[in-house]
Amino acid sequence: MAALWTPSLLISACMLGCLGLTPLAERPQPHNLPPSLGFNSSDGSLSVDLPMALRVFSVDYHHVQAPFEIVLWIMLASLAKLGFHWSGRVPAVVPESCLLIMVGLLVGGVIYGVRHSAPPTLSADAFFLFLLPPIVLDAGYFLPGKLFFENLGTILWYAVLGTLWNVLGIGLSLYGVCLLAQSSLGDVSLLHCLLFGSLIAAVDPVAVLSVFQEMHVNEQLHILVFGESLLNDAVTVVLYKLFESFLRLPSVTGVDVLLGGCRVLVVGLGGLFVGLFFGLLAALTSRFTSRAQVIAPLFVFLYSYLSYLTSEMLHLSGIMAIVTCAVTMKQYVEANVSERSNTSIQYFLKMWSSVSETLIFIFLGVSTIQDVHMWSWPFVCSTLLLCLIWRATGVLLLTAVVNKLRRNVVTFRDQFIIAYGGLRGAICFSLVFLIDDFPKKRLFITTTIVVILFTVFVQGMTIKPLVELLDVKRKKRALPTVSEEIHSRLIDHLLAGIEDVVGYWGQHYWKDKFEQFNKKYLRRFLIREDHQARSSILRVYQELERREQRGDEEAPPLVDPRSHSRPLLPEEMDSIRRILSRNLHNFNNKQTPAYSRHTLHQDATMERPRRPLYRHQSLGERHTYNTITHWPQGEGGEFHGSHRVRTGLSRSHTVCSISPRPVLQDSAAQSGSVDPKAPTARGDQVCPQHQARMARAQKKQLSFVLENEKQQSR
């Protein structure tokens, strides 16, 4: 597979370099028109030219240039992802994002060598309008709602205050570095440093998801890191636009700063309400798709993308809008559409986001091969060091405060992973190209690329060994059962009742109030009557069924990867083999042989002396006690006291016996005969309805014993 994969990548790269990578402004005008049309050379008016001869074969690449190049890029990304998963043990060592960036560097180098000019870069509009929405939509639609809202306070604490801490800390510190290096960095102003700090503090959810999904860390740590990176982008984009507006003003006053703070709130809350509106609208529309189930999944994508575009049009937070829209409409859409439509939605979202993520990382590598780099050791090294220091201190200080308010505290190991998992990616890379031209823009671009490559390669490749070294708690392997979900809901209702009794309005109280409002109004209005679940247990079962249908993409591996740390030594294998052999031997000795009407088997358990077993007497026989004793039995059907025995079998324990004891024997050593009227050997208890069957068994036993005596006498 690798032999086929590498030539395919090289062929795609060469085609991209040779065919159509010229800028749009430099592309020639289409001159190969159909044979019946042409341009008059005198006045430029359209005229009809008669063809000299019929063309059998012609090439018109400029007619299909744009879609052809898009298909080639998607094909290149898909081949790179396919080759990554067929590359042996590489995925266990190198994250997927690192390998895709290396493929991008290779393709960029090939394009640069073929064309002798810089390869194309990923424009900010293409990233924010076409590649980022599918990834955020997929993350929001499959967001674990319960965990997210239980940790919402901590996530907002990290995303808002933590981002402000990083932006101000990095920006002010870099301005101090620029003041110290006046000779080379003297023309960088404070607002430029704050602008750069706002974009370099953006933790990319694409890079975080690609790394943390491979490690399968515990749910709380995953939702804290992922939720913080998701909302962190919304805050950084808003701060970036705010500082960009400040740079365009002639002077910044206190009123401008106050208005800027109000703008941050308006942008965030505005995106939230836009997403809520389109999410409810999508849920309402899905209610009427019963007669056209084919187009039901289409409304999920259209309304989500429309919420993002509307927010961007109104200069609101598009990320907040699309996440809110996905979280709002999910439960109602899943209840309205069929199971096939749900499966289509899930697989299309996964495919769309996977292709976008792959294209982003490949373009990060391709865009690194540029002629616009500017290097400054003080600025680059200081930025890299300050990003690590300010994020680590911010996580430690904010966690120390939030742990006083949480029941489940964030441990020091989790804090280290949160601080170390602040990976930068395509968001800061796209934002840096949007900066207005000034003398040090190329330095900002170079520094951003260095920070991205360092965080993705160094931190992304070492975070998995650190998780194993620190023994961070992993995700639960199996999906929760219906019983676990029911007991979890019982505890939630119990805690909500306790909060209501003591007068404390906590998260369980508000969650219970929302569930009542949702059940009384929203579900009745947004879900069809025939799809209304009559029982909450049924809804739990349906949700678990949908989780299982998603396949192994969300479920962690059934085998712990740490179990394959080393092979077993020969002495360990011998020890395990001896233990298994001894246990198997003991197990076989404990087994009762199967009954056969043709042969008599020696019971191995009869060789051990046993305590007397007292037969349960009926009410009329309480005055007598028959004691039936198991004697040690030797070979040939003899007792170890030279007494001849007549072995009898009883199957009462297979009919209605309460006690699963072994077969009992009639003791007739001294009389030498068997009385058919004597009490039959049996288990502790025999059901009355089987007395007739027991009598037939006694007659069969007596005839068998007499026949055995005749054979022995011969």
PDB file of C-alpha atoms in Angstrom, residues 328-559:
ATOM      1  CA  THR A 328     -29.930  23.154  20.040  1.00  0.00           C
ATOM      2  CA  MET A 329     -31.301  21.177  17.127  1.00  0.00           C
ATOM      3  CA  LYS A 330     -29.656  17.813  17.789  1.00  0.00           C
ATOM      4  CA  GLN A 331     -32.143  16.141  20.134  1.00  0.00           C
ATOM      5  CA  TYR A 332     -35.199  17.339  18.209  1.00  0.00           C
ATOM      6  CA  VAL A 333     -33.827  16.476  14.770  1.00  0.00           C
ATOM      7  CA  GLU A 334     -32.804  12.990  15.889  1.00  0.00           C
ATOM      8  CA  ALA A 335     -36.318  12.403  17.232  1.00  0.00           C
ATOM      9  CA  ASN A 336     -38.017  13.601  14.041  1.00  0.00           C
ATOM     10  CA  VAL A 337     -36.003  11.985  11.260  1.00  0.00           C
ATOM     11  CA  SER A 338     -35.594   8.281  10.576  1.00  0.00           C
ATOM     12  CA  GLU A 339     -32.662   6.130  11.630  1.00  0.00           C
ATOM     13  CA  ARG A 340     -31.315   6.096   8.091  1.00  0.00           C
ATOM     14  CA  SER A 341     -31.366   9.889   8.013  1.00  0.00           C
ATOM     15  CA  ASN A 342     -29.567  10.011  11.349  1.00  0.00           C
ATOM     16  CA  THR A 343     -26.914   7.681   9.996  1.00  0.00           C
ATOM     17  CA  SER A 344     -26.556   9.833   6.880  1.00  0.00           C
ATOM     18  CA  ILE A 345     -26.133  12.975   8.997  1.00  0.00           C
ATOM     19  CA  GLN A 346     -23.500  11.366  11.183  1.00  0.00           C
ATOM     20  CA  TYR A 347     -21.394   9.922   8.377  1.00  0.00           C
ATOM     21  CA  PHE A 348     -21.609  13.009   6.192  1.00  0.00           C
ATOM     22  CA  LEU A 349     -20.532  15.262   9.065  1.00  0.00           C
ATOM     23  CA  LYS A 350     -17.608  12.975   9.864  1.00  0.00           C
ATOM     24  CA  MET A 351     -16.545  12.804   6.226  1.00  0.00           C
ATOM     25  CA  TRP A 352     -16.911  16.563   5.668  1.00  0.00           C
ATOM     26  CA  SER A 353     -14.978  17.523   8.790  1.00  0.00           C
ATOM     27  CA  SER A 354     -12.272  14.920   8.118  1.00  0.00           C
ATOM     28  CA  VAL A 355     -11.638  16.230   4.599  1.00  0.00           C
ATOM     29  CA  SER A 356     -11.562  19.848   5.815  1.00  0.00           C
ATOM     30  CA  GLU A 357      -9.165  18.988   8.622  1.00  0.00           C
ATOM     31  CA  THR A 358      -6.861  17.136   6.229  1.00  0.00           C
ATOM     32  CA  LEU A 359      -6.851  20.018   3.749  1.00  0.00           C
ATOM     33  CA  ILE A 360      -6.044  22.509   6.509  1.00  0.00           C
ATOM     34  CA  PHE A 361      -2.982  20.613   7.715  1.00  0.00           C
ATOM     35  CA  ILE A 362      -1.725  19.975   4.190  1.00  0.00           C
ATOM     36  CA  PHE A 363      -2.062  23.665   3.328  1.00  0.00           C
ATOM     37  CA  LEU A 364      -0.202  24.557   6.531  1.00  0.00           C
ATOM     38  CA  GLY A 365       2.759  22.601   5.191  1.00  0.00           C
ATOM     39  CA  VAL A 366       2.401  23.902   1.643  1.00  0.00           C
ATOM     40  CA  SER A 367       2.144  27.531   2.753  1.00  0.00           C
ATOM     41  CA  THR A 368       5.328  27.234   4.800  1.00  0.00           C
ATOM     42  CA  ILE A 369       7.377  27.195   1.563  1.00  0.00           C
ATOM     43  CA  GLN A 370       7.322  30.953   0.974  1.00  0.00           C
ATOM     44  CA  ASP A 371       9.635  33.803   0.001  1.00  0.00           C
ATOM     45  CA  VAL A 372       8.218  36.237   2.557  1.00  0.00           C
ATOM     46  CA  HIS A 373       9.978  35.018   5.698  1.00  0.00           C
ATOM     47  CA  MET A 374      11.789  37.394   8.046  1.00  0.00           C
ATOM     48  CA  TRP A 375      13.798  36.089  10.988  1.00  0.00           C
ATOM     49  CA  SER A 376      14.542  37.649  14.363  1.00  0.00           C
ATOM     50  CA  TRP A 377      15.987  35.448  17.095  1.00  0.00           C
ATOM     51  CA  PRO A 378      14.844  37.597  20.039  1.00  0.00           C
ATOM     52  CA  PHE A 379      11.265  37.906  18.798  1.00  0.00           C
ATOM     53  CA  VAL A 380      10.795  34.270  17.704  1.00  0.00           C
ATOM     54  CA  CYS A 381      12.378  32.677  20.778  1.00  0.00           C
ATOM     55  CA  SER A 382      10.627  35.083  23.161  1.00  0.00           C
ATOM     56  CA  THR A 383       7.243  34.367  21.567  1.00  0.00           C
ATOM     57  CA  LEU A 384       7.717  30.620  21.835  1.00  0.00           C
ATOM     58  CA  LEU A 385       8.818  30.814  25.470  1.00  0.00           C
ATOM     59  CA  LEU A 386       6.121  33.299  26.486  1.00  0.00           C
ATOM     60  CA  CYS A 387       3.354  31.156  24.968  1.00  0.00           C
ATOM     61  CA  LEU A 388       4.379  28.262  27.198  1.00  0.00           C
ATOM     62  CA  ILE A 389       4.906  30.321  30.353  1.00  0.00           C
ATOM     63  CA  TRP A 390       1.728  32.395  30.243  1.00  0.00           C
ATOM     64  CA  ARG A 391      -0.482  29.424  29.426  1.00  0.00           C
ATOM     65  CA  ALA A 392       0.991  27.311  32.224  1.00  0.00           C
ATOM     66  CA  THR A 393       0.670  30.076  34.834  1.00  0.00           C
ATOM     67  CA  GLY A 394      -2.840  30.900  33.664  1.00  0.00           C
ATOM     68  CA  VAL A 395      -4.012  27.292  33.978  1.00  0.00           C
ATOM     69  CA  LEU A 396      -2.467  26.906  37.450  1.00  0.00           C
ATOM     70  CA  LEU A 397      -3.915  30.149  38.840  1.00  0.00           C
ATOM     71  CA  LEU A 398      -7.368  29.743  37.327  1.00  0.00           C
ATOM     72  CA  THR A 399      -7.601  26.109  38.407  1.00  0.00           C
ATOM     73  CA  ALA A 400      -6.597  27.000  41.974  1.00  0.00           C
ATOM     74  CA  VAL A 401      -9.613  29.314  42.109  1.00  0.00           C
ATOM     75  CA  VAL A 402     -12.111  27.079  40.322  1.00  0.00           C
ATOM     76  CA  ASN A 403     -11.226  23.988  42.380  1.00  0.00           C
ATOM     77  CA  LYS A 404     -12.686  25.703  45.446  1.00  0.00           C
ATOM     78  CA  LEU A 405     -16.076  25.738  43.729  1.00  0.00           C
ATOM     79  CA  ARG A 406     -16.006  22.269  42.119  1.00  0.00           C
ATOM     80  CA  ARG A 407     -16.934  18.946  43.678  1.00  0.00           C
ATOM     81  CA  ASN A 408     -14.688  17.006  41.267  1.00  0.00           C
ATOM     82  CA  VAL A 409     -11.461  18.955  41.397  1.00  0.00           C
ATOM     83  CA  VAL A 410      -9.094  19.188  38.453  1.00  0.00           C
ATOM     84  CA  THR A 411      -6.008  17.235  39.485  1.00  0.00           C
ATOM     85  CA  PHE A 412      -2.456  18.431  38.931  1.00  0.00           C
ATOM     86  CA  ARG A 413      -1.960  15.817  36.197  1.00  0.00           C
ATOM     87  CA  ASP A 414      -4.996  17.103  34.346  1.00  0.00           C
ATOM     88  CA  GLN A 415      -3.760  20.683  34.780  1.00  0.00           C
ATOM     89  CA  PHE A 416      -0.442  19.737  33.223  1.00  0.00           C
ATOM     90  CA  ILE A 417      -2.172  18.123  30.224  1.00  0.00           C
ATOM     91  CA  ILE A 418      -4.449  21.177  29.810  1.00  0.00           C
ATOM     92  CA  ALA A 419      -1.480  23.523  29.849  1.00  0.00           C
ATOM     93  CA  TYR A 420       0.641  21.302  27.599  1.00  0.00           C
ATOM     94  CA  GLY A 421      -2.229  20.663  25.184  1.00  0.00           C
ATOM     95  CA  GLY A 422      -2.548  24.265  24.018  1.00  0.00           C
ATOM     96  CA  LEU A 423      -1.784  23.518  20.365  1.00  0.00           C
ATOM     97  CA  ARG A 424      -1.811  26.265  17.753  1.00  0.00           C
ATOM     98  CA  GLY A 425      -3.059  25.665  14.258  1.00  0.00           C
ATOM     99  CA  ALA A 426      -4.788  27.083  11.223  1.00  0.00           C
ATOM    100  CA  ILE A 427      -6.785  29.808  12.992  1.00  0.00           C
ATOM    101  CA  CYS A 428      -3.766  31.855  14.035  1.00  0.00           C
ATOM    102  CA  PHE A 429      -2.143  31.058  10.664  1.00  0.00           C
ATOM    103  CA  SER A 430      -5.152  32.478   8.796  1.00  0.00           C
ATOM    104  CA  LEU A 431      -5.461  35.513  11.058  1.00  0.00           C
ATOM    105  CA  VAL A 432      -1.846  36.557  10.619  1.00  0.00           C
ATOM    106  CA  PHE A 433      -2.312  36.974   6.860  1.00  0.00           C
ATOM    107  CA  LEU A 434      -5.236  39.354   7.500  1.00  0.00           C
ATOM    108  CA  ILE A 435      -2.989  41.919   9.211  1.00  0.00           C
ATOM    109  CA  ASP A 436      -2.671  45.155   7.288  1.00  0.00           C
ATOM    110  CA  ASP A 437       0.698  45.658   5.645  1.00  0.00           C
ATOM    111  CA  PHE A 438       3.399  47.158   7.843  1.00  0.00           C
ATOM    112  CA  PRO A 439       7.190  46.604   7.945  1.00  0.00           C
ATOM    113  CA  LYS A 440       7.173  43.675  10.389  1.00  0.00           C
ATOM    114  CA  LYS A 441       4.271  41.664   8.957  1.00  0.00           C
ATOM    115  CA  ARG A 442       6.636  39.089   7.470  1.00  0.00           C
ATOM    116  CA  LEU A 443       8.220  38.633  10.911  1.00  0.00           C
ATOM    117  CA  PHE A 444       4.782  37.957  12.398  1.00  0.00           C
ATOM    118  CA  ILE A 445       4.106  35.354   9.685  1.00  0.00           C
ATOM    119  CA  THR A 446       7.413  33.572  10.283  1.00  0.00           C
ATOM    120  CA  THR A 447       6.952  33.558  14.060  1.00  0.00           C
ATOM    121  CA  THR A 448       3.420  32.176  13.733  1.00  0.00           C
ATOM    122  CA  ILE A 449       4.621  29.320  11.505  1.00  0.00           C
ATOM    123  CA  VAL A 450       7.409  28.465  13.984  1.00  0.00           C
ATOM    124  CA  VAL A 451       4.976  28.388  16.922  1.00  0.00           C
ATOM    125  CA  ILE A 452       2.528  26.204  14.980  1.00  0.00           C
ATOM    126  CA  LEU A 453       5.206  23.720  13.932  1.00  0.00           C
ATOM    127  CA  PHE A 454       6.647  23.567  17.456  1.00  0.00           C
ATOM    128  CA  THR A 455       3.299  22.984  19.181  1.00  0.00           C
ATOM    129  CA  VAL A 456       2.046  20.452  16.631  1.00  0.00           C
ATOM    130  CA  PHE A 457       5.266  18.480  16.257  1.00  0.00           C
ATOM    131  CA  VAL A 458       6.994  18.730  19.643  1.00  0.00           C
ATOM    132  CA  GLN A 459       3.993  19.012  21.972  1.00  0.00           C
ATOM    133  CA  GLY A 460       1.706  16.905  19.794  1.00  0.00           C
ATOM    134  CA  MET A 461       4.201  14.035  19.552  1.00  0.00           C
ATOM    135  CA  THR A 462       5.204  14.073  23.231  1.00  0.00           C
ATOM    136  CA  ILE A 463       1.818  14.546  24.866  1.00  0.00           C
ATOM    137  CA  LYS A 464       0.788  10.908  24.364  1.00  0.00           C
ATOM    138  CA  PRO A 465       3.896   9.481  26.110  1.00  0.00           C
ATOM    139  CA  LEU A 466       3.388  12.039  28.878  1.00  0.00           C
ATOM    140  CA  VAL A 467      -0.216  10.879  29.357  1.00  0.00           C
ATOM    141  CA  GLU A 468       1.010   7.303  29.745  1.00  0.00           C
ATOM    142  CA  LEU A 469       3.905   8.355  31.977  1.00  0.00           C
ATOM    143  CA  LEU A 470       1.687  10.377  34.311  1.00  0.00           C
ATOM    144  CA  ASP A 471      -0.930   7.598  34.250  1.00  0.00           C
ATOM    145  CA  VAL A 472      -3.740   9.989  33.405  1.00  0.00           C
ATOM    146  CA  LYS A 473      -7.168   8.438  33.775  1.00  0.00           C
ATOM    147  CA  ARG A 474      -8.484   7.091  30.463  1.00  0.00           C
ATOM    148  CA  LYS A 475     -11.958   7.024  28.970  1.00  0.00           C
ATOM    149  CA  LYS A 476     -14.350   4.263  29.954  1.00  0.00           C
ATOM    150  CA  ARG A 477     -14.063   1.458  27.427  1.00  0.00           C
ATOM    151  CA  ALA A 478     -17.674   0.325  27.191  1.00  0.00           C
ATOM    152  CA  LEU A 479     -20.727   2.420  26.480  1.00  0.00           C
ATOM    153  CA  PRO A 480     -23.039   2.970  29.464  1.00  0.00           C
ATOM    154  CA  THR A 481     -25.863   0.493  29.808  1.00  0.00           C
ATOM    155  CA  VAL A 482     -29.515   1.345  30.240  1.00  0.00           C
ATOM    156  CA  SER A 483     -29.253   0.511  33.937  1.00  0.00           C
ATOM    157  CA  GLU A 484     -26.344   2.922  34.411  1.00  0.00           C
ATOM    158  CA  GLU A 485     -28.178   5.696  32.587  1.00  0.00           C
ATOM    159  CA  ILE A 486     -31.321   5.163  34.660  1.00  0.00           C
ATOM    160  CA  HIS A 487     -29.399   5.218  37.934  1.00  0.00           C
ATOM    161  CA  SER A 488     -27.528   8.323  36.798  1.00  0.00           C
ATOM    162  CA  ARG A 489     -30.831  10.061  36.111  1.00  0.00           C
ATOM    163  CA  LEU A 490     -32.151   8.891  39.472  1.00  0.00           C
ATOM    164  CA  ILE A 491     -29.190  10.515  41.207  1.00  0.00           C
ATOM    165  CA  ASP A 492     -29.719  13.719  39.200  1.00  0.00           C
ATOM    166  CA  HIS A 493     -33.389  13.868  40.254  1.00  0.00           C
ATOM    167  CA  LEU A 494     -32.410  13.142  43.850  1.00  0.00           C
ATOM    168  CA  LEU A 495     -29.820  15.931  43.887  1.00  0.00           C
ATOM    169  CA  ALA A 496     -32.288  18.324  42.267  1.00  0.00           C
ATOM    170  CA  GLY A 497     -34.805  17.523  44.995  1.00  0.00           C
ATOM    171  CA  ILE A 498     -32.207  18.045  47.715  1.00  0.00           C
ATOM    172  CA  GLU A 499     -31.229  21.416  46.215  1.00  0.00           C
ATOM    173  CA  ASP A 500     -34.885  22.396  46.056  1.00  0.00           C
ATOM    174  CA  VAL A 501     -35.467  21.411  49.694  1.00  0.00           C
ATOM    175  CA  VAL A 502     -32.469  23.298  51.065  1.00  0.00           C
ATOM    176  CA  GLY A 503     -33.167  26.321  48.840  1.00  0.00           C
ATOM    177  CA  TYR A 504     -29.942  26.116  46.832  1.00  0.00           C
ATOM    178  CA  TRP A 505     -30.261  26.862  43.118  1.00  0.00           C
ATOM    179  CA  GLY A 506     -27.470  24.722  41.733  1.00  0.00           C
ATOM    180  CA  GLN A 507     -26.902  23.105  38.361  1.00  0.00           C
ATOM    181  CA  HIS A 508     -29.177  20.155  39.132  1.00  0.00           C
ATOM    182  CA  TYR A 509     -32.021  22.514  40.062  1.00  0.00           C
ATOM    183  CA  TRP A 510     -31.752  24.455  36.811  1.00  0.00           C
ATOM    184  CA  LYS A 511     -31.286  21.275  34.824  1.00  0.00           C
ATOM    185  CA  ASP A 512     -34.490  19.846  36.288  1.00  0.00           C
ATOM    186  CA  LYS A 513     -36.384  23.066  35.526  1.00  0.00           C
ATOM    187  CA  PHE A 514     -35.166  23.035  31.934  1.00  0.00           C
ATOM    188  CA  GLU A 515     -36.181  19.375  31.523  1.00  0.00           C
ATOM    189  CA  GLN A 516     -39.668  20.204  32.738  1.00  0.00           C
ATOM    190  CA  PHE A 517     -39.909  23.162  30.345  1.00  0.00           C
ATOM    191  CA  ASN A 518     -38.517  21.073  27.501  1.00  0.00           C
ATOM    192  CA  LYS A 519     -40.966  18.251  28.100  1.00  0.00           C
ATOM    193  CA  LYS A 520     -43.979  20.516  28.562  1.00  0.00           C
ATOM    194  CA  TYR A 521     -43.447  22.975  25.711  1.00  0.00           C
ATOM    195  CA  LEU A 522     -40.472  22.451  23.388  1.00  0.00           C
ATOM    196  CA  ARG A 523     -40.792  18.721  22.709  1.00  0.00           C
ATOM    197  CA  ARG A 524     -44.534  19.018  22.104  1.00  0.00           C
ATOM    198  CA  PHE A 525     -44.005  21.853  19.661  1.00  0.00           C
ATOM    199  CA  LEU A 526     -40.861  20.659  17.851  1.00  0.00           C
ATOM    200  CA  ILE A 527     -41.369  16.874  17.696  1.00  0.00           C
ATOM    201  CA  ARG A 528     -44.086  15.036  15.816  1.00  0.00           C
ATOM    202  CA  GLU A 529     -46.843  13.337  17.763  1.00  0.00           C
ATOM    203  CA  ASP A 530     -46.026   9.859  16.519  1.00  0.00           C
ATOM    204  CA  HIS A 531     -42.388  10.278  17.618  1.00  0.00           C
ATOM    205  CA  GLN A 532     -43.125  11.485  21.138  1.00  0.00           C
ATOM    206  CA  ALA A 533     -41.471   9.049  23.541  1.00  0.00           C
ATOM    207  CA  ARG A 534     -43.950   7.970  26.197  1.00  0.00           C
ATOM    208  CA  SER A 535     -41.269   6.880  28.630  1.00  0.00           C
ATOM    209  CA  SER A 536     -37.931   8.357  29.620  1.00  0.00           C
ATOM    210  CA  ILE A 537     -36.470   4.841  29.711  1.00  0.00           C
ATOM    211  CA  LEU A 538     -37.389   4.478  26.044  1.00  0.00           C
ATOM    212  CA  ARG A 539     -35.569   7.725  25.226  1.00  0.00           C
ATOM    213  CA  VAL A 540     -32.497   6.466  27.076  1.00  0.00           C
ATOM    214  CA  TYR A 541     -32.592   3.211  25.120  1.00  0.00           C
ATOM    215  CA  GLN A 542     -32.969   5.055  21.807  1.00  0.00           C
ATOM    216  CA  GLU A 543     -30.014   7.304  22.638  1.00  0.00           C
ATOM    217  CA  LEU A 544     -27.817   4.312  23.486  1.00  0.00           C
ATOM    218  CA  GLU A 545     -28.848   2.626  20.243  1.00  0.00           C
ATOM    219  CA  ARG A 546     -27.811   5.723  18.293  1.00  0.00           C
ATOM    220  CA  ARG A 547     -24.450   5.741  20.067  1.00  0.00           C
ATOM    221  CA  GLU A 548     -23.810   2.130  19.099  1.00  0.00           C
ATOM    222  CA  GLN A 549     -24.714   2.851  15.469  1.00  0.00           C
ATOM    223  CA  ARG A 550     -21.946   5.428  15.216  1.00  0.00           C
ATOM    224  CA  GLY A 551     -19.463   2.581  15.144  1.00  0.00           C
ATOM    225  CA  ASP A 552     -15.956   2.537  16.568  1.00  0.00           C
ATOM    226  CA  GLU A 553     -15.167   6.177  15.800  1.00  0.00           C
ATOM    227  CA  GLU A 554     -16.247   7.433  19.207  1.00  0.00           C
ATOM    228  CA  ALA A 555     -15.766   4.239  21.173  1.00  0.00           C
ATOM    229  CA  PRO A 556     -12.293   3.757  22.632  1.00  0.00           C
ATOM    230  CA  PRO A 557     -10.361   0.625  21.745  1.00  0.00           C
ATOM    231  CA  LEU A 558     -11.321  -2.532  23.549  1.00  0.00           C
ATOM    232  CA  VAL A 559      -7.677  -3.326  24.243  1.00  0.00           C
TER     233      VAL A 559
END
